Each structure stands twice: as C-alpha cells, then as structure tokens.
Amino acid sequence: MLFQKCHSAPPYKCFAEYAGTTDGETGTKKSSGKYKHLPLLSVIEAARAGVADAMEQILQHHDAYINKLCLRTMVDENGQPHKQVDPYIKGRLQSKLMQAFTKK
C-alpha cells in the first residue's frame, strides 16, 4: 500500500513519510514504547570524525543493547542466581564500537 500511495515521489520521500519524518531528520521506529530516537546524521558524522561528545551520544544510544549483551548470571553465597552486567565485557564492547566508528 505504501508504494501505491506515493509511487511518483522519490524513494527517500516515501521512506520519510513512512517513518513519520519529512524534514530529513531521523525519527523513531515507534512513537511510544521502548524505541528511542535514532541519532542524527550530523551526530554520526561527528562521531566518525572523533568528536568526544558525539561518540558519547552514540554510546548512550546503544547502552541498553550493550547491557543486554553483557548480562551474566552470577550466583550469590546463598546459591541464588542473579543477572548482572559484566563491566569488563561492557568496556570491551564499547571500545570496539568506538573503534568501528572511527575506522577510516
């Protein structure tokens, strides 16, 4: 149905309409719920150039996903299992993300 609605417009215009943005800004996947705003293209470009503030925004955007990847089950002295974030693995993943962004 989307193609029929705006078949005469360029594909990026159709996508912008579908995504709920028409001004070239990045939007959200979902207006409510657990989805967050995507980083702006200018922030991504600045992070690729090595700007520390932009890289921090990128890391904050990916923080929940990185935390999910770093969950480990720890057993306390009573034998009860608990899930917690492994800080070593989290640091490694953040480092790899920063390296991937600044790679030329």
Short mmCIF file of N, CA and C in Angstrom, two decimals:
data_model
loop_
_atom_site.label_atom_id
_atom_site.label_comp_id
_atom_site.label_asym_id
_atom_site.label_seq_id
_atom_site.Cartn_x
_atom_site.Cartn_y
_atom_site.Cartn_z
N MET A 1 0.81 -1.20 0.00
CA MET A 1 0.00 0.00 0.00
C MET A 1 0.85 1.26 0.00
N LEU A 2 2.00 1.22 0.64
CA LEU A 2 2.86 2.39 0.72
C LEU A 2 3.32 2.80 -0.67
N PHE A 3 3.68 1.83 -1.52
CA PHE A 3 4.15 2.15 -2.85
C PHE A 3 3.05 2.81 -3.67
N GLN A 4 1.83 2.36 -3.56
CA GLN A 4 0.73 2.95 -4.31
C GLN A 4 0.46 4.38 -3.86
N LYS A 5 0.67 4.64 -2.56
CA LYS A 5 0.35 5.96 -2.02
C LYS A 5 1.27 7.05 -2.58
N CYS A 6 2.56 6.74 -2.73
CA CYS A 6 3.49 7.79 -3.14
C CYS A 6 4.46 7.28 -4.21
N HIS A 7 3.96 6.55 -5.17
CA HIS A 7 4.83 5.98 -6.19
C HIS A 7 5.50 7.02 -7.06
N SER A 8 4.95 8.23 -7.16
CA SER A 8 5.55 9.24 -8.01
C SER A 8 6.68 9.99 -7.30
N ALA A 9 6.74 9.91 -5.98
CA ALA A 9 7.80 10.59 -5.23
C ALA A 9 9.07 9.74 -5.22
N PRO A 10 10.22 10.38 -5.04
CA PRO A 10 11.46 9.60 -4.93
C PRO A 10 11.38 8.65 -3.73
N PRO A 11 12.12 7.54 -3.76
CA PRO A 11 12.02 6.54 -2.70
C PRO A 11 12.31 7.09 -1.31
N TYR A 12 13.28 8.02 -1.18
CA TYR A 12 13.59 8.54 0.14
C TYR A 12 12.43 9.34 0.71
N LYS A 13 11.64 9.98 -0.15
CA LYS A 13 10.46 10.71 0.32
C LYS A 13 9.42 9.73 0.84
N CYS A 14 9.25 8.61 0.13
CA CYS A 14 8.31 7.59 0.60
C CYS A 14 8.74 7.05 1.94
N PHE A 15 10.03 6.79 2.08
CA PHE A 15 10.52 6.27 3.35
C PHE A 15 10.32 7.30 4.45
N ALA A 16 10.58 8.57 4.15
CA ALA A 16 10.41 9.61 5.17
C ALA A 16 8.96 9.70 5.60
N GLU A 17 8.05 9.59 4.65
CA GLU A 17 6.62 9.59 5.01
C GLU A 17 6.27 8.38 5.86
N TYR A 18 6.79 7.23 5.45
CA TYR A 18 6.51 6.00 6.18
C TYR A 18 7.07 6.06 7.60
N ALA A 19 8.28 6.63 7.73
CA ALA A 19 8.93 6.71 9.04
C ALA A 19 8.35 7.82 9.90
N GLY A 20 7.50 8.66 9.32
CA GLY A 20 6.89 9.72 10.10
C GLY A 20 7.70 11.00 10.10
N THR A 21 8.72 11.10 9.25
CA THR A 21 9.51 12.31 9.16
C THR A 21 9.52 12.75 7.71
N THR A 22 9.47 14.04 7.51
CA THR A 22 9.53 14.56 6.15
C THR A 22 10.59 15.63 6.01
N ASP A 23 11.31 15.94 7.08
CA ASP A 23 12.29 17.01 7.02
C ASP A 23 13.73 16.49 6.94
N GLY A 24 13.91 15.20 6.71
CA GLY A 24 15.25 14.65 6.61
C GLY A 24 15.84 14.24 7.95
N GLU A 25 15.19 14.58 9.05
CA GLU A 25 15.67 14.18 10.37
C GLU A 25 15.34 12.72 10.58
N THR A 26 16.12 12.07 11.44
CA THR A 26 15.78 10.69 11.77
C THR A 26 14.69 10.70 12.81
N GLY A 27 13.82 9.75 12.74
CA GLY A 27 12.69 9.69 13.67
C GLY A 27 12.80 8.51 14.60
N THR A 28 11.68 8.09 15.09
CA THR A 28 11.66 6.92 15.94
C THR A 28 10.98 5.80 15.19
N LYS A 29 11.26 4.59 15.57
CA LYS A 29 10.58 3.46 14.97
C LYS A 29 9.15 3.40 15.47
N LYS A 30 8.94 3.84 16.67
CA LYS A 30 7.63 3.76 17.30
C LYS A 30 7.47 5.00 18.16
N SER A 31 6.32 5.65 18.12
CA SER A 31 6.17 6.90 18.86
C SER A 31 6.10 6.67 20.37
N SER A 32 5.66 5.51 20.79
CA SER A 32 5.64 5.21 22.22
C SER A 32 6.20 3.82 22.42
N GLY A 33 6.61 3.53 23.62
CA GLY A 33 7.16 2.22 23.89
C GLY A 33 8.64 2.31 24.16
N LYS A 34 9.36 1.25 23.83
CA LYS A 34 10.76 1.18 24.20
C LYS A 34 11.72 1.69 23.14
N TYR A 35 11.26 2.11 21.98
CA TYR A 35 12.15 2.59 20.95
C TYR A 35 12.60 4.01 21.26
N LYS A 36 13.85 4.29 20.93
CA LYS A 36 14.41 5.61 21.17
C LYS A 36 14.63 6.31 19.84
N HIS A 37 14.82 7.62 19.91
CA HIS A 37 15.17 8.37 18.71
C HIS A 37 16.51 7.88 18.19
N LEU A 38 16.61 7.77 16.90
CA LEU A 38 17.88 7.42 16.29
C LEU A 38 18.79 8.64 16.32
N PRO A 39 20.09 8.45 16.42
CA PRO A 39 21.00 9.61 16.39
C PRO A 39 20.89 10.33 15.05
N LEU A 40 21.03 11.64 15.09
CA LEU A 40 21.00 12.43 13.87
C LEU A 40 22.23 12.11 13.02
N LEU A 41 22.09 12.30 11.73
CA LEU A 41 23.20 12.05 10.83
C LEU A 41 24.40 12.93 11.17
N SER A 42 24.15 14.15 11.60
CA SER A 42 25.25 15.04 11.97
C SER A 42 26.02 14.50 13.17
N VAL A 43 25.32 13.87 14.12
CA VAL A 43 25.97 13.27 15.28
C VAL A 43 26.81 12.08 14.85
N ILE A 44 26.28 11.27 13.94
CA ILE A 44 27.03 10.11 13.44
C ILE A 44 28.29 10.56 12.71
N GLU A 45 28.17 11.58 11.88
CA GLU A 45 29.33 12.09 11.16
C GLU A 45 30.37 12.65 12.12
N ALA A 46 29.92 13.36 13.15
CA ALA A 46 30.86 13.91 14.14
C ALA A 46 31.55 12.78 14.91
N ALA A 47 30.82 11.72 15.23
CA ALA A 47 31.41 10.59 15.92
C ALA A 47 32.46 9.92 15.04
N ARG A 48 32.18 9.83 13.75
CA ARG A 48 33.17 9.24 12.82
C ARG A 48 34.41 10.10 12.73
N ALA A 49 34.24 11.42 12.94
CA ALA A 49 35.39 12.34 12.91
C ALA A 49 36.16 12.31 14.23
N GLY A 50 35.60 11.68 15.26
CA GLY A 50 36.30 11.54 16.53
C GLY A 50 35.90 12.54 17.59
N VAL A 51 34.78 13.24 17.43
CA VAL A 51 34.32 14.21 18.42
C VAL A 51 33.80 13.44 19.64
N ALA A 52 34.34 13.76 20.82
CA ALA A 52 34.04 13.01 22.04
C ALA A 52 32.56 13.09 22.44
N ASP A 53 31.97 14.27 22.34
CA ASP A 53 30.54 14.41 22.73
C ASP A 53 29.64 13.58 21.83
N ALA A 54 29.93 13.57 20.55
CA ALA A 54 29.13 12.78 19.61
C ALA A 54 29.29 11.29 19.88
N MET A 55 30.51 10.87 20.18
CA MET A 55 30.74 9.46 20.49
C MET A 55 29.99 9.07 21.76
N GLU A 56 29.94 9.97 22.73
CA GLU A 56 29.19 9.70 23.97
C GLU A 56 27.70 9.53 23.67
N GLN A 57 27.16 10.33 22.77
CA GLN A 57 25.75 10.19 22.38
C GLN A 57 25.50 8.84 21.71
N ILE A 58 26.44 8.41 20.88
CA ILE A 58 26.31 7.11 20.21
C ILE A 58 26.35 5.99 21.25
N LEU A 59 27.28 6.09 22.20
CA LEU A 59 27.37 5.07 23.24
C LEU A 59 26.11 5.04 24.09
N GLN A 60 25.55 6.21 24.40
CA GLN A 60 24.31 6.26 25.18
C GLN A 60 23.16 5.64 24.40
N HIS A 61 23.13 5.85 23.10
CA HIS A 61 22.07 5.28 22.28
C HIS A 61 22.12 3.75 22.31
N HIS A 62 23.32 3.19 22.29
CA HIS A 62 23.49 1.74 22.24
C HIS A 62 23.64 1.11 23.62
N ASP A 63 23.54 1.89 24.70
CA ASP A 63 23.82 1.40 26.04
C ASP A 63 22.91 0.24 26.45
N ALA A 64 21.63 0.33 26.19
CA ALA A 64 20.70 -0.74 26.59
C ALA A 64 21.03 -2.04 25.86
N TYR A 65 21.36 -1.95 24.59
CA TYR A 65 21.70 -3.15 23.83
C TYR A 65 23.01 -3.76 24.32
N ILE A 66 23.99 -2.91 24.59
CA ILE A 66 25.26 -3.40 25.10
C ILE A 66 25.06 -4.06 26.46
N ASN A 67 24.23 -3.45 27.32
CA ASN A 67 23.95 -4.05 28.63
C ASN A 67 23.31 -5.42 28.46
N LYS A 68 22.41 -5.55 27.51
CA LYS A 68 21.76 -6.83 27.26
C LYS A 68 22.77 -7.89 26.83
N LEU A 69 23.72 -7.49 26.00
CA LEU A 69 24.74 -8.43 25.55
C LEU A 69 25.69 -8.84 26.67
N CYS A 70 25.85 -7.98 27.67
CA CYS A 70 26.82 -8.21 28.75
C CYS A 70 26.22 -8.87 29.98
N LEU A 71 24.97 -9.26 29.94
CA LEU A 71 24.36 -9.89 31.11
C LEU A 71 25.00 -11.24 31.39
N ARG A 72 25.33 -11.46 32.65
CA ARG A 72 25.87 -12.74 33.09
C ARG A 72 25.11 -13.18 34.32
N THR A 73 24.96 -14.46 34.50
CA THR A 73 24.28 -14.98 35.67
C THR A 73 25.33 -15.25 36.75
N MET A 74 25.20 -14.55 37.86
CA MET A 74 26.09 -14.73 38.99
C MET A 74 25.31 -15.45 40.09
N VAL A 75 26.00 -16.27 40.87
CA VAL A 75 25.37 -16.99 41.97
C VAL A 75 25.91 -16.42 43.28
N ASP A 76 25.00 -15.97 44.16
CA ASP A 76 25.44 -15.41 45.44
C ASP A 76 25.76 -16.52 46.45
N GLU A 77 26.14 -16.12 47.66
CA GLU A 77 26.55 -17.11 48.67
C GLU A 77 25.42 -18.02 49.12
N ASN A 78 24.17 -17.63 48.87
CA ASN A 78 23.01 -18.47 49.21
C ASN A 78 22.61 -19.40 48.08
N GLY A 79 23.32 -19.35 46.98
CA GLY A 79 23.02 -20.21 45.84
C GLY A 79 21.95 -19.64 44.92
N GLN A 80 21.56 -18.37 45.13
CA GLN A 80 20.53 -17.73 44.30
C GLN A 80 21.18 -17.11 43.06
N PRO A 81 20.67 -17.43 41.88
CA PRO A 81 21.22 -16.82 40.66
C PRO A 81 20.71 -15.39 40.47
N HIS A 82 21.58 -14.51 40.04
CA HIS A 82 21.23 -13.11 39.75
C HIS A 82 21.89 -12.72 38.44
N LYS A 83 21.17 -11.99 37.63
CA LYS A 83 21.75 -11.49 36.38
C LYS A 83 22.30 -10.09 36.64
N GLN A 84 23.51 -9.86 36.15
CA GLN A 84 24.09 -8.53 36.26
C GLN A 84 25.01 -8.29 35.08
N VAL A 85 25.28 -7.01 34.84
CA VAL A 85 26.12 -6.60 33.72
C VAL A 85 27.58 -6.83 34.09
N ASP A 86 28.31 -7.50 33.20
CA ASP A 86 29.74 -7.71 33.40
C ASP A 86 30.46 -6.45 32.89
N PRO A 87 31.08 -5.67 33.80
CA PRO A 87 31.69 -4.41 33.37
C PRO A 87 32.88 -4.59 32.42
N TYR A 88 33.59 -5.70 32.54
CA TYR A 88 34.72 -5.94 31.65
C TYR A 88 34.25 -6.11 30.20
N ILE A 89 33.24 -6.94 30.01
CA ILE A 89 32.72 -7.17 28.67
C ILE A 89 32.08 -5.90 28.11
N LYS A 90 31.39 -5.15 28.97
CA LYS A 90 30.76 -3.90 28.53
C LYS A 90 31.82 -2.92 28.04
N GLY A 91 32.91 -2.79 28.77
CA GLY A 91 34.00 -1.91 28.35
C GLY A 91 34.61 -2.33 27.02
N ARG A 92 34.76 -3.64 26.85
CA ARG A 92 35.31 -4.15 25.59
C ARG A 92 34.39 -3.84 24.42
N LEU A 93 33.08 -4.07 24.61
CA LEU A 93 32.13 -3.80 23.52
C LEU A 93 32.06 -2.31 23.19
N GLN A 94 32.09 -1.45 24.22
CA GLN A 94 32.09 -0.01 23.96
C GLN A 94 33.35 0.40 23.22
N SER A 95 34.47 -0.18 23.59
CA SER A 95 35.73 0.11 22.91
C SER A 95 35.67 -0.32 21.45
N LYS A 96 35.15 -1.49 21.19
CA LYS A 96 35.02 -1.98 19.81
C LYS A 96 34.08 -1.10 19.00
N LEU A 97 32.99 -0.63 19.62
CA LEU A 97 32.07 0.26 18.91
C LEU A 97 32.76 1.57 18.55
N MET A 98 33.53 2.13 19.47
CA MET A 98 34.25 3.37 19.19
C MET A 98 35.29 3.15 18.09
N GLN A 99 35.98 2.02 18.12
CA GLN A 99 36.97 1.72 17.07
C GLN A 99 36.29 1.59 15.71
N ALA A 100 35.13 0.94 15.68
CA ALA A 100 34.41 0.75 14.42
C ALA A 100 33.95 2.10 13.86
N PHE A 101 33.55 3.02 14.73
CA PHE A 101 33.08 4.32 14.27
C PHE A 101 34.21 5.16 13.73
N THR A 102 35.38 5.08 14.33
CA THR A 102 36.48 5.95 13.90
C THR A 102 37.36 5.31 12.84
N LYS A 103 37.08 4.05 12.47
CA LYS A 103 37.87 3.38 11.44
C LYS A 103 37.64 4.08 10.11
N LYS A 104 38.68 4.31 9.39
CA LYS A 104 38.59 5.02 8.11
C LYS A 104 38.56 4.07 6.95
#
